[in-house]
Short mmCIF file of C-alpha atoms in Angstrom, two decimals:
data_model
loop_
_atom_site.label_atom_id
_atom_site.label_comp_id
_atom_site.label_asym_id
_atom_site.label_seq_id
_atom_site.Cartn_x
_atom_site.Cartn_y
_atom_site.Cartn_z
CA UNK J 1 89.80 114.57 104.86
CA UNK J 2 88.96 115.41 100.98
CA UNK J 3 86.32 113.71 99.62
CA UNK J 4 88.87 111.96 97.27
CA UNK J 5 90.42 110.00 99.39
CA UNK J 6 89.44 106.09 98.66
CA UNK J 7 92.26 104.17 100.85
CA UNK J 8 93.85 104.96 104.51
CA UNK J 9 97.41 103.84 104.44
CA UNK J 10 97.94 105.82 107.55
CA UNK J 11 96.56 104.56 110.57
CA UNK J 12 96.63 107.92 112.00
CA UNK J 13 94.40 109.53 109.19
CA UNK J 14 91.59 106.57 109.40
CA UNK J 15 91.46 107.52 113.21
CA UNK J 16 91.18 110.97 112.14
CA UNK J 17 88.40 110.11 109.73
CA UNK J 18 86.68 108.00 112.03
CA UNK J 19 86.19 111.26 114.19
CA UNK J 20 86.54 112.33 117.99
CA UNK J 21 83.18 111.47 118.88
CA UNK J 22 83.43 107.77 117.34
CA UNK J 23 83.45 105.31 120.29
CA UNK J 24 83.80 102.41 118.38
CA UNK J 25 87.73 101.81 119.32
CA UNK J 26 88.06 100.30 122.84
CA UNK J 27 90.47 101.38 125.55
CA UNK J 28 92.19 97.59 125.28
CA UNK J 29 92.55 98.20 121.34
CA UNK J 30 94.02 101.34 121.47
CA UNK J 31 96.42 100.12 124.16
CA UNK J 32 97.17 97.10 121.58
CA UNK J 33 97.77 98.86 118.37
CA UNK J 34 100.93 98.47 116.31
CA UNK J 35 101.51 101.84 114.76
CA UNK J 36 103.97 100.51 112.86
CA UNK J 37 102.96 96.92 111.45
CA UNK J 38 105.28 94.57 109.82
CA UNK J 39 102.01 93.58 107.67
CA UNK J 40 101.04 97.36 107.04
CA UNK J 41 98.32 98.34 107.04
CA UNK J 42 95.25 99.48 104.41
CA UNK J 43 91.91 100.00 104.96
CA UNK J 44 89.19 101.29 102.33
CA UNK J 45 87.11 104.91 103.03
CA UNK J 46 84.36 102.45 102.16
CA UNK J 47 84.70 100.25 104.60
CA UNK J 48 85.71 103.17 107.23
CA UNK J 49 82.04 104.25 106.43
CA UNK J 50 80.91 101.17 107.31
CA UNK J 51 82.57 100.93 110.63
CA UNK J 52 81.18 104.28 111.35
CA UNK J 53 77.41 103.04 110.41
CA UNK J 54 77.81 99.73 112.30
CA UNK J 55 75.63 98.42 115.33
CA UNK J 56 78.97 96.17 116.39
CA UNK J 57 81.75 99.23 115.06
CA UNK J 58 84.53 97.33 117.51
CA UNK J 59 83.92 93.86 115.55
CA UNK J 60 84.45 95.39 111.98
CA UNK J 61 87.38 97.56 113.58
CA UNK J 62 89.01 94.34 115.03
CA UNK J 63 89.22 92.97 111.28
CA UNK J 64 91.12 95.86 109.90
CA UNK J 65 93.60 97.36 112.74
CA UNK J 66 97.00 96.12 113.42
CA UNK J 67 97.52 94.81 117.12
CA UNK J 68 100.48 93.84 118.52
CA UNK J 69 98.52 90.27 119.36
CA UNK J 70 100.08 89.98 115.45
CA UNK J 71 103.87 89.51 117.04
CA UNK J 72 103.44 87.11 119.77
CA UNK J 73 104.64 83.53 118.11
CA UNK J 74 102.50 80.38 118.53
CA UNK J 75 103.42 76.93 117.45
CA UNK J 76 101.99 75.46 114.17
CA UNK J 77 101.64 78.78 112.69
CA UNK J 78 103.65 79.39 109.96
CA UNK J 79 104.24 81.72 106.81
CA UNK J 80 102.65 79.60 104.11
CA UNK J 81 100.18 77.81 106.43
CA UNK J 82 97.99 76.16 103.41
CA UNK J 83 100.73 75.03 101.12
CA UNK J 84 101.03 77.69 98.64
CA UNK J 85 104.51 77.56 97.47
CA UNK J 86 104.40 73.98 96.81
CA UNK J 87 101.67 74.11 94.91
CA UNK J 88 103.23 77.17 92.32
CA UNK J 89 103.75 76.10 88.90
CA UNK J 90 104.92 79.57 88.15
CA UNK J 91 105.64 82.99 89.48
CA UNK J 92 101.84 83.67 89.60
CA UNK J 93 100.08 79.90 89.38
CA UNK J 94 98.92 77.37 91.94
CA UNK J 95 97.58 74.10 91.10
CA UNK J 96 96.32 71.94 94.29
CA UNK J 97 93.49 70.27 92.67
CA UNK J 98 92.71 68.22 89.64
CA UNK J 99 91.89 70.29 86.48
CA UNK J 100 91.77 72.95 88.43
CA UNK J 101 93.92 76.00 88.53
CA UNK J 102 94.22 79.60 90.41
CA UNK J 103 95.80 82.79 89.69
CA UNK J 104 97.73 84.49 91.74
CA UNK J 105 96.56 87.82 89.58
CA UNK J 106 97.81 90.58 92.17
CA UNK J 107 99.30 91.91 94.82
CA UNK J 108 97.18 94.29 95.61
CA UNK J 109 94.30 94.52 97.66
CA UNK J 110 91.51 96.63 98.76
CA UNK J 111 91.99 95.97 102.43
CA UNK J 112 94.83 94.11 104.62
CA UNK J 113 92.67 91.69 106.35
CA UNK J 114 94.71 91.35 109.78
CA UNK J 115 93.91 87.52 109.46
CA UNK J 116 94.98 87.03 105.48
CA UNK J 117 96.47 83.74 104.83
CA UNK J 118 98.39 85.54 102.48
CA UNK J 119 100.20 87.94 105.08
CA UNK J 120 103.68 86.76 104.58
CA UNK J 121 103.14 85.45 100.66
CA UNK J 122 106.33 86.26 98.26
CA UNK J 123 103.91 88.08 96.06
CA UNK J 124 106.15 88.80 92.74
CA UNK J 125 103.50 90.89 90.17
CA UNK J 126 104.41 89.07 86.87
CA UNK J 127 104.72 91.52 83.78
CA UNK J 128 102.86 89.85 81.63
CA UNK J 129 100.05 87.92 83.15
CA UNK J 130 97.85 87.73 80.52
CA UNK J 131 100.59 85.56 77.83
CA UNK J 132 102.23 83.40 80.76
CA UNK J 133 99.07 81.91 81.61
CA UNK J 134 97.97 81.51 78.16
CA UNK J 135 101.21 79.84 77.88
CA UNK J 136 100.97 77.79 80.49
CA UNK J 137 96.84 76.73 79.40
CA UNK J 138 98.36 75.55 75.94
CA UNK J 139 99.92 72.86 77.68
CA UNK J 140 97.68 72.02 80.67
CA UNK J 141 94.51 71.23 78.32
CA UNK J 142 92.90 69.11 81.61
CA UNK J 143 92.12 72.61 83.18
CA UNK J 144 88.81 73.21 83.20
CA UNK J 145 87.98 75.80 85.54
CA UNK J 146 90.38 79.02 86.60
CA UNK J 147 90.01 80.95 89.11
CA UNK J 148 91.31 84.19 89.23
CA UNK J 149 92.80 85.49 93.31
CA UNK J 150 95.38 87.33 94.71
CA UNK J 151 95.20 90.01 96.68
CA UNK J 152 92.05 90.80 94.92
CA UNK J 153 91.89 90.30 90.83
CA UNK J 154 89.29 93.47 90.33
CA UNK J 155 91.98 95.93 91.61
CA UNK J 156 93.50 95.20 88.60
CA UNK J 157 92.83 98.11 85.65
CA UNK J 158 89.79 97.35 83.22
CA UNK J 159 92.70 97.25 80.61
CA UNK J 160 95.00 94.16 82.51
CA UNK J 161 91.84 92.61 83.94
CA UNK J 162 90.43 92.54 80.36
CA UNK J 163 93.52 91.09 78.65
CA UNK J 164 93.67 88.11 81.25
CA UNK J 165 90.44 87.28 81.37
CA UNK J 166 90.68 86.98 77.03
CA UNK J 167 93.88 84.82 77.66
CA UNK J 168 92.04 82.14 79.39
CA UNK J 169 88.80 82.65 77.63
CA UNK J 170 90.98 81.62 74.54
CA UNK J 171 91.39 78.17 75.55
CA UNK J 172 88.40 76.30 74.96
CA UNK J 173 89.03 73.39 77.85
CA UNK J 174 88.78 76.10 80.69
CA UNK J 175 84.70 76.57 80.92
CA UNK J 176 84.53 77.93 84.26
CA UNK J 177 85.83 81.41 85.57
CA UNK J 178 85.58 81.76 89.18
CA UNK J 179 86.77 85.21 90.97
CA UNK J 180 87.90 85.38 94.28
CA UNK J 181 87.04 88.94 95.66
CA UNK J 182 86.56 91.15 98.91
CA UNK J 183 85.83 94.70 96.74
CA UNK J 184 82.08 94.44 96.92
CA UNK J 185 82.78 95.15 100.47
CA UNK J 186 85.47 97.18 100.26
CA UNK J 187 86.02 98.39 97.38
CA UNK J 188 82.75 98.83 95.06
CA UNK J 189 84.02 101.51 93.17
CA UNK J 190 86.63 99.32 91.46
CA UNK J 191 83.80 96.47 90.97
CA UNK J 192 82.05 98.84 88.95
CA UNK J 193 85.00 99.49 86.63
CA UNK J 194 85.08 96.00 84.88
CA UNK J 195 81.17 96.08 84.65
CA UNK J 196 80.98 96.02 80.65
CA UNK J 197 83.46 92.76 80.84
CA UNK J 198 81.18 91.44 83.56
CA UNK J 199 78.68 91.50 82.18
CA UNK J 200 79.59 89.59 79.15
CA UNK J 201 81.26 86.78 80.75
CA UNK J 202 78.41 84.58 81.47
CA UNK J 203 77.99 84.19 77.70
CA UNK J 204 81.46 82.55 77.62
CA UNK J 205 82.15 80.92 81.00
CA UNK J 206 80.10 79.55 83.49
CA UNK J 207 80.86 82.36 86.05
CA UNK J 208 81.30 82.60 90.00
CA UNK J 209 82.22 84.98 91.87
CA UNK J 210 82.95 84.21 95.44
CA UNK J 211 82.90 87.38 97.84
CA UNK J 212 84.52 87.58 101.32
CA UNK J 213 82.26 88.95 103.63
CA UNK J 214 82.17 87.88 107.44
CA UNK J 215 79.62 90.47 109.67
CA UNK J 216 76.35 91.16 108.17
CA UNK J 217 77.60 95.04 108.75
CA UNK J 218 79.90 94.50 106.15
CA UNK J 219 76.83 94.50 103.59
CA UNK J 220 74.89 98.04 102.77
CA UNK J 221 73.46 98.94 99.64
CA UNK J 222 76.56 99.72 97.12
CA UNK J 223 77.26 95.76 97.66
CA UNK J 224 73.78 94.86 97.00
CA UNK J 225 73.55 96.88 93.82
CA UNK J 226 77.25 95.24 92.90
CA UNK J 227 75.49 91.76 93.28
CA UNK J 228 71.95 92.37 91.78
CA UNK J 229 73.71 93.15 88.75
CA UNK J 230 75.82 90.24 88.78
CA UNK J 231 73.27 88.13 89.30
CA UNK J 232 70.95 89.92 86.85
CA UNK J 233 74.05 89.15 84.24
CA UNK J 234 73.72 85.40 85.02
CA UNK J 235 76.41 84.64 87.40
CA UNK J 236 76.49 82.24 90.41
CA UNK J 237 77.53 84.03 94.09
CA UNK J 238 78.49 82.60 96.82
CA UNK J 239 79.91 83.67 100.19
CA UNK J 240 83.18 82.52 102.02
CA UNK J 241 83.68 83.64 105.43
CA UNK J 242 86.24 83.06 108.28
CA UNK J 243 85.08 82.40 111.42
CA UNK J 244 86.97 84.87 113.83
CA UNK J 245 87.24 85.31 117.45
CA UNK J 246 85.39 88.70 118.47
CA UNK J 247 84.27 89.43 115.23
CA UNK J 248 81.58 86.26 114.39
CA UNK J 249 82.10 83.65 117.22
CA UNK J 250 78.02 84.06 118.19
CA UNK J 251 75.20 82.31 116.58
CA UNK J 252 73.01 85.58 116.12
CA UNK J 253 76.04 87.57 114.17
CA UNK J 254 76.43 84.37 111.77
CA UNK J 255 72.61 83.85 111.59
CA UNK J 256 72.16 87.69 110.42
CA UNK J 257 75.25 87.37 108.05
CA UNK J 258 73.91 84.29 106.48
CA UNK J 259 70.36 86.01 106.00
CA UNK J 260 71.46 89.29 105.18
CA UNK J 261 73.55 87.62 102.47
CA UNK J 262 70.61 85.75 100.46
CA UNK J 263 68.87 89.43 100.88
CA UNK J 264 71.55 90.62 98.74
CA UNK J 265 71.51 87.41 96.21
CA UNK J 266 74.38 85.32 97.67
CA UNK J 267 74.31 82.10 98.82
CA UNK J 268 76.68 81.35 102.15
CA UNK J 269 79.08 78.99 101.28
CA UNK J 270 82.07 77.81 103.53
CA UNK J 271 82.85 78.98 107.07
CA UNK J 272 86.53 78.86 107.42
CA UNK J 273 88.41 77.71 110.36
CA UNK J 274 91.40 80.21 111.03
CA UNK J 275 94.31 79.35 108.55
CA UNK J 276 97.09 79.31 110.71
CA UNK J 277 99.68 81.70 109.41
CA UNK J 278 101.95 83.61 111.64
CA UNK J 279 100.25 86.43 113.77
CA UNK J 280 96.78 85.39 113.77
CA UNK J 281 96.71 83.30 116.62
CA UNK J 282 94.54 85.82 118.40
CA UNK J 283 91.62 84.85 115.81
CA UNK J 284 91.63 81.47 116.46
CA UNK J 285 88.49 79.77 118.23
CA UNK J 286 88.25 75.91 118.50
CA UNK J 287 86.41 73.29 116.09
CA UNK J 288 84.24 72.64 119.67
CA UNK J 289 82.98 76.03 119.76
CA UNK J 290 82.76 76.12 115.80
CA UNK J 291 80.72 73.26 115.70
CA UNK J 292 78.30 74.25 118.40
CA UNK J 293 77.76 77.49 116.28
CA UNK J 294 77.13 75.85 113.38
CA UNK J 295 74.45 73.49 114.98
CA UNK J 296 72.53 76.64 116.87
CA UNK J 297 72.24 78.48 113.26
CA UNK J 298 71.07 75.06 111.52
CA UNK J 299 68.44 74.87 113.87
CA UNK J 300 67.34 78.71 112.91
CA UNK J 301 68.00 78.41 109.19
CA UNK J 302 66.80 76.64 106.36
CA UNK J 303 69.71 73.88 105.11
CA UNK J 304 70.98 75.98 101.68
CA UNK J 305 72.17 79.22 103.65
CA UNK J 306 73.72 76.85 106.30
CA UNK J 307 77.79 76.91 105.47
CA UNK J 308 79.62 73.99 105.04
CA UNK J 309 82.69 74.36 107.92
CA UNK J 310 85.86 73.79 106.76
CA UNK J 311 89.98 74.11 106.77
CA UNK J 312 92.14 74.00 104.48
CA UNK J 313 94.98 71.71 104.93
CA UNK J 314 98.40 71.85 102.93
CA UNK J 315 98.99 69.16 100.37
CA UNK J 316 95.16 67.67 100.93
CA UNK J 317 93.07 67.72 97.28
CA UNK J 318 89.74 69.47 98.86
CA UNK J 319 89.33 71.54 101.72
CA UNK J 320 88.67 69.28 104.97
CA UNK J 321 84.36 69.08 106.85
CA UNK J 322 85.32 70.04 110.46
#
């Protein structure tokens, strides 16, 4: 595999690159594997690295390889299971809470989370970002904090990125920029690229970044030089994760992540319960068992890198305490 390689699109070539002599990929996975996903699938070199280094390889691999668990239909899960398309005001903005507003920035991603609450989105990559939402901020002077999503806003070019981040920084109401991210993970290559702008922002918006990390494997030291820099710039980071059968239903995995985390400068944040879009039933574990989880760890942990658990529930103004 040349060394220039930075995404598998192929399932066949991230095999490959994981090697013969990997053992991570269980008999029962390779039995389940959908070859040919509806929801297709991409994967980072990065985080292929990372499989390879991990002590729980089979955990990281479950997060990233298409099963065919993903076609078998299960009632109350849906294509827009937290009430996106309601909420649009446009082609590429949601509004579900008061002065608040995100941006659907991208399509793309740098990794096809087999879980994404986006899976079956109508993404549609609007032209010209950068003037519709500065359009759309001219009238909606209430908004005071944006936050930028997708897919993931930093695989956007340093020359898009730049241009939409100066669209919203032009209106004075909006005094918050949160970004919504998985890169420093998978991706922190492209993190790197918008650096300069990064490190500027703080200066202009009270800035968070929120990364997506869910197994303390996921973190090495290319994310914790992405987030001592961030931090060292003066922005706030916090940690979302999703709580996910096989991959972080056990106290120890969530204690580690939540530790391993503040190592690196991030505080834990929420603990998601499964969003329940079509063909991620197999992820699912129930509040019961969340709960218990969340009381062994509080036991082991100080209070501020306990996560608050949560779900998000269409047409509710905040996400929901489970």
């Amino acid at each position: 595999m040349e060394n220039s390689v930075k995404t598998f699109t192929h399932i066949s070539d991230f095999l490959d690159y994981l090697g013969k002599d990997f053992t991570g990929l269980t008999s029962e996975m390779q039995a389940n594997l959908d070859h040919n996903p509806s929801f297709a699938f991409n994967c980072s070199k990065h985080y292929a690295d990372l499989i390879k280094k991990s002590s729980e390889p089979v955990k990281l691999l479950r997060e990233v390889l298409p099963s065919t668990d993903e076609l078998k239909d299960a009632p109350g899960f849906v294509d827009d299971p937290v009430g996106d398309l309601p909420a649009g005001k446009s082609e590429c903005i949601l509004q579900k809470y008061e002065n608040r507003a995100l941006i659907v920035s991208t399509s793309a991603c740098g990794v096809r989370c087999r879980f994404c609450f986006r899976r079956n989105y109508p993404f549609q990559d609007t032209l010209n970002i950068a003037s519709e939402v500065s359009n759309w901020l001219d009238v909606h002077t209430n908004i005071w904090e944006v936050i930028l999503s997708g897919g993931d806003p930093l695989t956007l070019g340093p020359g898009p990125f730049r241009d939409l981040v100066e669209a919203i920084a032009f209106h004075p109401s909006v005094t918050t920029l949160r970004i919504h991210t998985r890169l420093p993970v998978m991706r922190p290559d492209l993190v790197m690229q918008h650096f300069e702008l990064l490190r500027e922002l703080p200066a202009r918006f009270n800035c968070v970044l929120v990364v997506h990390v869910n197994h303390p494997d996921e973190l090495d030291e290319e994310s914790a030089a992405v987030f001592a820099q961030l931090k060292f710039s003066g922005w706030t980071l916090l940690n979302q994760s999703v709580m996910l059968k096989g991959v972080n239903d056990d106290a120890e995995t969530l204690e580690r992540l939540c530790r391993k985390l503040f190592e690196q400068g991030v505080l834990p944040y929420y603990l998601h319960q499964l969003d329940h879009a079509k063909g991620v039933a197999h992820f699912e574990i129930s509040d019961e068992c969340a709960r218990e989880l969340i009381a062994q760890i509080r036991k082991k942990l100080p209070g501020y890198l306990v996560p608050k658990l949560v779900r998000e529930i269409a047409g509710e103004k905040s996400k929901t305490p489970v």
